[in-house]
Short mmCIF file of N, CA, C and O in Angstrom, two decimals:
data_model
loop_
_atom_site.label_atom_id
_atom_site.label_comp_id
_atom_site.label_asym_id
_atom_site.label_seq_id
_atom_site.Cartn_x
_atom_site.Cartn_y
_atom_site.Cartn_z
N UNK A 772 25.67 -21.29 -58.33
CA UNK A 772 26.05 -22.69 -58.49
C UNK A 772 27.56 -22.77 -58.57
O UNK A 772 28.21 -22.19 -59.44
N UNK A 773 28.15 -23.61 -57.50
CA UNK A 773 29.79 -24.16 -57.67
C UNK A 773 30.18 -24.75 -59.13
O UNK A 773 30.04 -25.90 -59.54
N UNK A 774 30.72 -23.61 -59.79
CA UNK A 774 31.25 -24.50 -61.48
C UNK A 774 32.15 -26.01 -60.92
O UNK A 774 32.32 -27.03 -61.59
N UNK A 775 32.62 -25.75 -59.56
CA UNK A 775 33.88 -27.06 -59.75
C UNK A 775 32.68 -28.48 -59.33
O UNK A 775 33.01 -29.63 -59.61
N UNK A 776 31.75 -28.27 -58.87
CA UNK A 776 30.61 -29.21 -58.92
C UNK A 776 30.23 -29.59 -60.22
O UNK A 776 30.45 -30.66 -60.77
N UNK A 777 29.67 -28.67 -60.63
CA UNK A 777 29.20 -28.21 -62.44
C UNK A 777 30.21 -29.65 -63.06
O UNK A 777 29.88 -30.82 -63.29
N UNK A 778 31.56 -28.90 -63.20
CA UNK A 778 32.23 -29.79 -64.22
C UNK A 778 32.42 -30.90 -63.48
O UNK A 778 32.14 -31.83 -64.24
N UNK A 779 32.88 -31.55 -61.97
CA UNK A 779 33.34 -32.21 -61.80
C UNK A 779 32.28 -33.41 -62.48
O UNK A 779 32.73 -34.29 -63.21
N UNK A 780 30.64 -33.32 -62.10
CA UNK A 780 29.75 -34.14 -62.54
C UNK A 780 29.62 -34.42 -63.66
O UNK A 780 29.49 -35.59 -64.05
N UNK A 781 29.62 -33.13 -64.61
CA UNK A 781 30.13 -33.29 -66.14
C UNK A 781 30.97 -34.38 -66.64
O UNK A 781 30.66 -35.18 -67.53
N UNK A 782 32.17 -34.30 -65.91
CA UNK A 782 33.21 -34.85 -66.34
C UNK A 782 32.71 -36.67 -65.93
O UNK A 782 32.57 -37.64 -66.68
N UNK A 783 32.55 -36.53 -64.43
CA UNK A 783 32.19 -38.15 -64.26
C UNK A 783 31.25 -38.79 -65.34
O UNK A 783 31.54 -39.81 -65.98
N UNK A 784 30.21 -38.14 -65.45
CA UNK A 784 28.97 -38.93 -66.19
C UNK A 784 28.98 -38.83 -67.51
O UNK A 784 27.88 -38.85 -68.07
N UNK A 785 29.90 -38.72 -68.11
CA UNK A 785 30.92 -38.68 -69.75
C UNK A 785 30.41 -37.11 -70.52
O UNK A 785 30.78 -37.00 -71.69
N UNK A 786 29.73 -36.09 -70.02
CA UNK A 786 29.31 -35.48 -70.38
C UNK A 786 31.10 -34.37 -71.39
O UNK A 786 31.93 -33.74 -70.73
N UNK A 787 31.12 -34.50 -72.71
CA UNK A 787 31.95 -34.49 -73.40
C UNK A 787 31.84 -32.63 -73.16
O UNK A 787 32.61 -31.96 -72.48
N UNK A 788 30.81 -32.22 -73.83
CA UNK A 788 30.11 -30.77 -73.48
C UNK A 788 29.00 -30.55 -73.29
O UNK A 788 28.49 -31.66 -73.13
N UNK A 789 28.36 -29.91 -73.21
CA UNK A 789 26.92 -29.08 -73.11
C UNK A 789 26.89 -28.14 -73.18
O UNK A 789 27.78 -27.45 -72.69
N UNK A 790 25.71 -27.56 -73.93
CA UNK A 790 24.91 -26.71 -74.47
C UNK A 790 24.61 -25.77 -72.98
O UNK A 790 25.22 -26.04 -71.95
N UNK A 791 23.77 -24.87 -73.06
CA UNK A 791 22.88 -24.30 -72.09
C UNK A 791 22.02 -25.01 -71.48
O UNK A 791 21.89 -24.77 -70.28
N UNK A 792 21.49 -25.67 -71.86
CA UNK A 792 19.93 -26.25 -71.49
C UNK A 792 20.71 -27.41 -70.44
O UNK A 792 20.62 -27.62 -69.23
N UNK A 793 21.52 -28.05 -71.59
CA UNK A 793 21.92 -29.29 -70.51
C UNK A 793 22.84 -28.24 -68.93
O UNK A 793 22.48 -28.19 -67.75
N UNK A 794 23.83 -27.70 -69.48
CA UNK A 794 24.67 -27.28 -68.03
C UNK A 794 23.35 -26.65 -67.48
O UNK A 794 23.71 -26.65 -66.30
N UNK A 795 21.87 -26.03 -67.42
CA UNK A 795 21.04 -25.58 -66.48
C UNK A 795 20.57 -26.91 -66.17
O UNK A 795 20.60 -27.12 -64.96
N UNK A 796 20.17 -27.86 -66.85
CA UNK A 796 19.34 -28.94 -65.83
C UNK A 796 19.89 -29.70 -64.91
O UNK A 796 19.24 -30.14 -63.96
N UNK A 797 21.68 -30.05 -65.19
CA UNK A 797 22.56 -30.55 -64.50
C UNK A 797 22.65 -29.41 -62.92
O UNK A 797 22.51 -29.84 -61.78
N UNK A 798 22.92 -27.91 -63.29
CA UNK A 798 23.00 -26.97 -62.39
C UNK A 798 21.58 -27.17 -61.11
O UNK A 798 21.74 -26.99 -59.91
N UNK A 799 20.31 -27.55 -61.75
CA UNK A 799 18.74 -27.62 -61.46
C UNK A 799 19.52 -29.38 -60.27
O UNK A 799 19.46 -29.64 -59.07
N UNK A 800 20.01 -29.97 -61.25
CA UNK A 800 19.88 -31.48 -60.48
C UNK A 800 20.68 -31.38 -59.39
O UNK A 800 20.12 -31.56 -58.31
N UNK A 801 21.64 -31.19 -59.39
CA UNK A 801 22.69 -30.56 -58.51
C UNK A 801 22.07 -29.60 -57.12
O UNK A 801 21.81 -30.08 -56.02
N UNK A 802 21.98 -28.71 -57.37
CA UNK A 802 21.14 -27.67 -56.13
C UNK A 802 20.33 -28.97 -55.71
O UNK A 802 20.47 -29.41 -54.57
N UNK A 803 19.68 -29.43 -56.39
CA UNK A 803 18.18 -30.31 -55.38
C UNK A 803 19.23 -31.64 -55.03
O UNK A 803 19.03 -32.37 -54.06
N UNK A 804 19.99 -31.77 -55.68
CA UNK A 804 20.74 -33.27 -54.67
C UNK A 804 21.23 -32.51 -53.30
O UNK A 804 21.09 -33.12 -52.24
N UNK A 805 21.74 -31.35 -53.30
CA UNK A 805 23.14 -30.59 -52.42
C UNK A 805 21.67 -30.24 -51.24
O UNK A 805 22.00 -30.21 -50.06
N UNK A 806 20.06 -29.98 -51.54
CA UNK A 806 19.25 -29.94 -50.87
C UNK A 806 18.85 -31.06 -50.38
O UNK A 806 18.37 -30.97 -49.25
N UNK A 807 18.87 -31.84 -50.73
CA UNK A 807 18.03 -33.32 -50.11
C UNK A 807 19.40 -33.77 -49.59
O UNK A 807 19.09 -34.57 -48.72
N UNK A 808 20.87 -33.71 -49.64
CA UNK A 808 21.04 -34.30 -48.83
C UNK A 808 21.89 -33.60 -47.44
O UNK A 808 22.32 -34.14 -46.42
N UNK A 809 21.91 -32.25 -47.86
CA UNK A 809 22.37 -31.49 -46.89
C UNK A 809 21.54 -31.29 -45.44
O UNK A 809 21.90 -30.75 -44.39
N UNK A 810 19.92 -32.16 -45.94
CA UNK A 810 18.81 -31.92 -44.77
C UNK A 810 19.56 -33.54 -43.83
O UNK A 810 18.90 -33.98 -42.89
N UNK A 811 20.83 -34.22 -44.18
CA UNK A 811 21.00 -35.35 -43.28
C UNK A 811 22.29 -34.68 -42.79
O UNK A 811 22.51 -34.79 -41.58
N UNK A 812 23.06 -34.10 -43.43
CA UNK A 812 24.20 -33.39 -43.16
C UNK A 812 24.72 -32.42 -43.32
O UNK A 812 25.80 -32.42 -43.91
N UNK A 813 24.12 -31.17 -42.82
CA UNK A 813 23.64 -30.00 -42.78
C UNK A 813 25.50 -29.20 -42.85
O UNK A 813 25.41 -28.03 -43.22
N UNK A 814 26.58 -29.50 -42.65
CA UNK A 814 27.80 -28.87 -42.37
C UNK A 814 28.49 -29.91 -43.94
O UNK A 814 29.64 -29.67 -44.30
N UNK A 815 28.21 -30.26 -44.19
CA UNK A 815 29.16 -31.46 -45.94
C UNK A 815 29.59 -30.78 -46.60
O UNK A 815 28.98 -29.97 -47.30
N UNK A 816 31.24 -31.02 -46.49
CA UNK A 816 32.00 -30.57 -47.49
C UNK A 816 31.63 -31.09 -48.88
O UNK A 816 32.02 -32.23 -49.15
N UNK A 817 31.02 -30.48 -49.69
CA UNK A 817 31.22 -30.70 -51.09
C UNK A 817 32.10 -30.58 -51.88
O UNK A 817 31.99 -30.73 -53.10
N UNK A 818 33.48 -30.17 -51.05
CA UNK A 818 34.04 -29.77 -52.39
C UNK A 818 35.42 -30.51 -51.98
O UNK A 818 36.30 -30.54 -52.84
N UNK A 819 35.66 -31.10 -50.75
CA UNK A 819 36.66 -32.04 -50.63
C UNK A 819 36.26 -33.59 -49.74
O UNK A 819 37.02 -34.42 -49.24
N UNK A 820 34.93 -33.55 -49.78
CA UNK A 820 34.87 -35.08 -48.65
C UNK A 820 34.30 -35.56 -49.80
O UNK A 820 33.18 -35.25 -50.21
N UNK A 821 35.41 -36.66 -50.54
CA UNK A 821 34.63 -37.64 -51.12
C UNK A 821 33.90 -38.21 -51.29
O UNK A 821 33.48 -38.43 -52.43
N UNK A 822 33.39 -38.73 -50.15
CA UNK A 822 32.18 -39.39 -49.90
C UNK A 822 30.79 -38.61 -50.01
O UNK A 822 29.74 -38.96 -50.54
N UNK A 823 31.09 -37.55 -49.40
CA UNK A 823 30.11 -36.45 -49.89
C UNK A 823 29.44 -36.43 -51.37
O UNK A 823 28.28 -36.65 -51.72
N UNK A 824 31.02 -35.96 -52.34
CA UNK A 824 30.94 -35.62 -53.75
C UNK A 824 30.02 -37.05 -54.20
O UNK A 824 28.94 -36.97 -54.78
N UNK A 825 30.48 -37.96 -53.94
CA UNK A 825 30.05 -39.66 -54.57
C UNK A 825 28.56 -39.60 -54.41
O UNK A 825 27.91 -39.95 -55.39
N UNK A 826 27.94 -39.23 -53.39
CA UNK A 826 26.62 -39.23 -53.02
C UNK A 826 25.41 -38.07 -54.17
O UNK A 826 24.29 -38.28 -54.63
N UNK A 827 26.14 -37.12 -54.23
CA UNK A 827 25.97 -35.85 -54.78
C UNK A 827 25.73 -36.68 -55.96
O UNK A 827 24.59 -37.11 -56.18
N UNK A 828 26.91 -36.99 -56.90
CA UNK A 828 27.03 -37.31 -58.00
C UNK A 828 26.32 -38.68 -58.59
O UNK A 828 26.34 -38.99 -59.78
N UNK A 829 25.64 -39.52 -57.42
CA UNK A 829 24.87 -40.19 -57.65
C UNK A 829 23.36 -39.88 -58.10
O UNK A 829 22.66 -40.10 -59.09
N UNK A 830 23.25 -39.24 -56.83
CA UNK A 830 21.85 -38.15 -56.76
C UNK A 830 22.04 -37.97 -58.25
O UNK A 830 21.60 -38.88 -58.94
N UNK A 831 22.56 -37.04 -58.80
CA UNK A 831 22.50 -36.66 -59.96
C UNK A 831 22.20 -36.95 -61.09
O UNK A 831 21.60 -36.32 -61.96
N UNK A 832 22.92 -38.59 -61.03
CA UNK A 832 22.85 -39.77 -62.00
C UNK A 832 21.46 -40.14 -61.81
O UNK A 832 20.73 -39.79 -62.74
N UNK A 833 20.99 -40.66 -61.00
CA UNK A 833 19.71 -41.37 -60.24
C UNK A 833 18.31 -40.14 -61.07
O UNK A 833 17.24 -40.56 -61.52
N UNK A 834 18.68 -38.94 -61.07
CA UNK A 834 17.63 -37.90 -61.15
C UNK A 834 17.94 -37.24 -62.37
O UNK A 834 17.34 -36.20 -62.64
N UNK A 835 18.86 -37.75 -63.23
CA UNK A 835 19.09 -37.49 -64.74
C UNK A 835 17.78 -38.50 -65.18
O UNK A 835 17.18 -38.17 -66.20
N UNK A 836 17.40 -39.47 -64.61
CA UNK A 836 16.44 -41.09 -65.14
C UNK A 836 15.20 -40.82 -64.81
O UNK A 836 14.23 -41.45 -65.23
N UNK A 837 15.15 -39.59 -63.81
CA UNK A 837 13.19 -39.65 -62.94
C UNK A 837 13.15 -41.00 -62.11
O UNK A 837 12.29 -41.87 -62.00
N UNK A 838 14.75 -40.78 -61.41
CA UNK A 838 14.54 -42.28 -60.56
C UNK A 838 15.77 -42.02 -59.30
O UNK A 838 16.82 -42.59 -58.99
N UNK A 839 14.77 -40.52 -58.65
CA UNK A 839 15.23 -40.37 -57.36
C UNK A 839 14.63 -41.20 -56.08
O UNK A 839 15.24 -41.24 -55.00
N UNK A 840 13.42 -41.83 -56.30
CA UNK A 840 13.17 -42.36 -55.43
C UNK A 840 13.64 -43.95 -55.14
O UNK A 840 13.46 -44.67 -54.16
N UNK A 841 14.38 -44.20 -56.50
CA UNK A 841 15.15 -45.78 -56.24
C UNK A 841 16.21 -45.28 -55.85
O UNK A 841 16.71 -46.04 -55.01
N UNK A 842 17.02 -44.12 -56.06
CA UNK A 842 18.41 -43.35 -55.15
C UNK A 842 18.20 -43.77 -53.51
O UNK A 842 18.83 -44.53 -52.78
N UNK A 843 17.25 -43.08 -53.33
CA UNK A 843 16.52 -42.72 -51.92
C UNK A 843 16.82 -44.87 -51.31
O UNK A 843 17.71 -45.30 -50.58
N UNK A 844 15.69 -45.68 -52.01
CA UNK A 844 15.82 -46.86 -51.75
C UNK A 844 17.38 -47.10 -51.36
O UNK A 844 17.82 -47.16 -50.21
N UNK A 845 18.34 -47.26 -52.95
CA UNK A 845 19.49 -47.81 -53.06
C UNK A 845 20.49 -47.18 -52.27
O UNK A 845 21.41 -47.99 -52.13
N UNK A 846 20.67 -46.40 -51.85
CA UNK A 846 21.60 -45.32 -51.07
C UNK A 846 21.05 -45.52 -49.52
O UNK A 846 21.74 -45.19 -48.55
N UNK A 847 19.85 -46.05 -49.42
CA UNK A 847 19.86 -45.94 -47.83
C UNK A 847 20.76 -45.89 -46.88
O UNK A 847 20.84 -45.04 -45.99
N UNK A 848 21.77 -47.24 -47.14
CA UNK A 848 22.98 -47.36 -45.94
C UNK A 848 23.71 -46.08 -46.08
O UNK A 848 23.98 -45.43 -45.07
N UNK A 849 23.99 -45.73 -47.11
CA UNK A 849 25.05 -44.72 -47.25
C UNK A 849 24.19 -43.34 -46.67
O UNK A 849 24.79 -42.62 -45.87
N UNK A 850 23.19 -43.08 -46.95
CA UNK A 850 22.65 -41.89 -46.79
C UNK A 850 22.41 -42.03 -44.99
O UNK A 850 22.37 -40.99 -44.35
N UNK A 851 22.31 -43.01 -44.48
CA UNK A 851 22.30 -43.29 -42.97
C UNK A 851 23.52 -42.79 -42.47
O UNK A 851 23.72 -41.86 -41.69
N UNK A 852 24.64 -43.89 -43.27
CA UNK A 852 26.15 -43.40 -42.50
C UNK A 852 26.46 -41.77 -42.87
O UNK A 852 27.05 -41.05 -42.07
N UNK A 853 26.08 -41.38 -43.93
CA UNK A 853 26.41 -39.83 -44.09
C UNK A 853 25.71 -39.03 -43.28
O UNK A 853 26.41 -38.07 -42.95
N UNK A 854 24.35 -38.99 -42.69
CA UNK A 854 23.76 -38.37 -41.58
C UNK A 854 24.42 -38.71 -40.21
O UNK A 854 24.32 -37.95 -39.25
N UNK A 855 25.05 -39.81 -40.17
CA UNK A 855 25.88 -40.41 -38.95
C UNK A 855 27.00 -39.66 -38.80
O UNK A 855 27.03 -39.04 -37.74
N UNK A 856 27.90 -39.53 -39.51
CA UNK A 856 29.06 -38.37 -39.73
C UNK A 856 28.84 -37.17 -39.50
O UNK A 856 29.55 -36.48 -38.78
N UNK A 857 27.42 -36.63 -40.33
CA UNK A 857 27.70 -35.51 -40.01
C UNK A 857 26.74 -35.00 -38.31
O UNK A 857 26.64 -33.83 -37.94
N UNK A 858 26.32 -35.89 -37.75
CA UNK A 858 26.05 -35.79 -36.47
C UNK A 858 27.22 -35.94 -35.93
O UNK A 858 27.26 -35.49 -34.79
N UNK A 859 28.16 -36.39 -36.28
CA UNK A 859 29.22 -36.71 -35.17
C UNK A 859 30.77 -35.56 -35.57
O UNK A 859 31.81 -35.62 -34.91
N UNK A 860 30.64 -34.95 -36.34
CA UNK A 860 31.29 -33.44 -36.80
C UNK A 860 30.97 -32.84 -36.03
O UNK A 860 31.64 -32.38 -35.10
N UNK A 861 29.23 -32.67 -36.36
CA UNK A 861 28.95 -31.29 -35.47
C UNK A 861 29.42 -31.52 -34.30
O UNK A 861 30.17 -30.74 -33.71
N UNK A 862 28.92 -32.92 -33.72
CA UNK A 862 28.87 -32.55 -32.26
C UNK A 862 30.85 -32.60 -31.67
O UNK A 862 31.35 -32.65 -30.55
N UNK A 863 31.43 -32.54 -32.92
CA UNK A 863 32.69 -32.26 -32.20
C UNK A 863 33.68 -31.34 -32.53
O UNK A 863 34.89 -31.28 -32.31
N UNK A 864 32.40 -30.27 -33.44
CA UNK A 864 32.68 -28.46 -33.64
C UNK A 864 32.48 -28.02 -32.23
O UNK A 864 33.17 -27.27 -31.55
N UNK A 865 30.70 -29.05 -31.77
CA UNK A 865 30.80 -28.17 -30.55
C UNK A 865 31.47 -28.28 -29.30
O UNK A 865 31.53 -27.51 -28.34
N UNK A 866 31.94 -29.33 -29.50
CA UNK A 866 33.40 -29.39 -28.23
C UNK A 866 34.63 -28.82 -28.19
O UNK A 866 35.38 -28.77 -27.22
N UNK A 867 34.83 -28.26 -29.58
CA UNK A 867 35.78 -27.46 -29.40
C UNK A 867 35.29 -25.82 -29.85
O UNK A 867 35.94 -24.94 -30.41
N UNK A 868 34.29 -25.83 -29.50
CA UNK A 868 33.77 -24.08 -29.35
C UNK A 868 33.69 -24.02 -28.21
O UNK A 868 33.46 -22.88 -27.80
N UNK A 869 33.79 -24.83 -27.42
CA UNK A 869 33.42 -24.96 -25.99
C UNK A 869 34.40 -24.34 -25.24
O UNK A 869 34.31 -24.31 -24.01
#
């Protein structure tokens, strides 16, 4: 697990410190956001595309509540335009591998 993920989420969602239990379930929420949304944008910088991190750190928020599936709802546009981007990266890695 990326600690600069770790704390950065920490830090947003007022988390002052944590224990073990909490930094593993945050670490647990984290991996499964960076999975669900890496299946729309398979190449996402996490660690400098903002827009990326914002999404991440929502996920997170959303699935701290047992209310990933109103994320899923409320995030639609965004989770559209972020699969939109990262279709349009790749396909212009592969123009210049070309």
């Amino acid at each position: 697990m990326d600690e600069f993920l770790l704390n950065l989420i920490k830090v947003d969602l007022g988390y002052k410190w944590c224990d073990d239990s909490t930094n593993e379930k945050l670490k647990h929420l984290i991996a499964e956001g960076l999975s669900y949304l890496k299946k729309y944008s398979p190449s996402a910088d996490f660690q400098s595309d903002e827009f990326a991190i914002s999404l991440l750190k929502n996920y997170v928020l959303y699935a701290l509540s047992n209310a990933t599936d109103d994320f899923k709802v409320n995030y639609k546009d965004e989770i559209l335009l972020f699969s939109d981007l990262g279709r349009a990266s790749d396909v212009s890695q592969e123009e210049v591998t070309r």
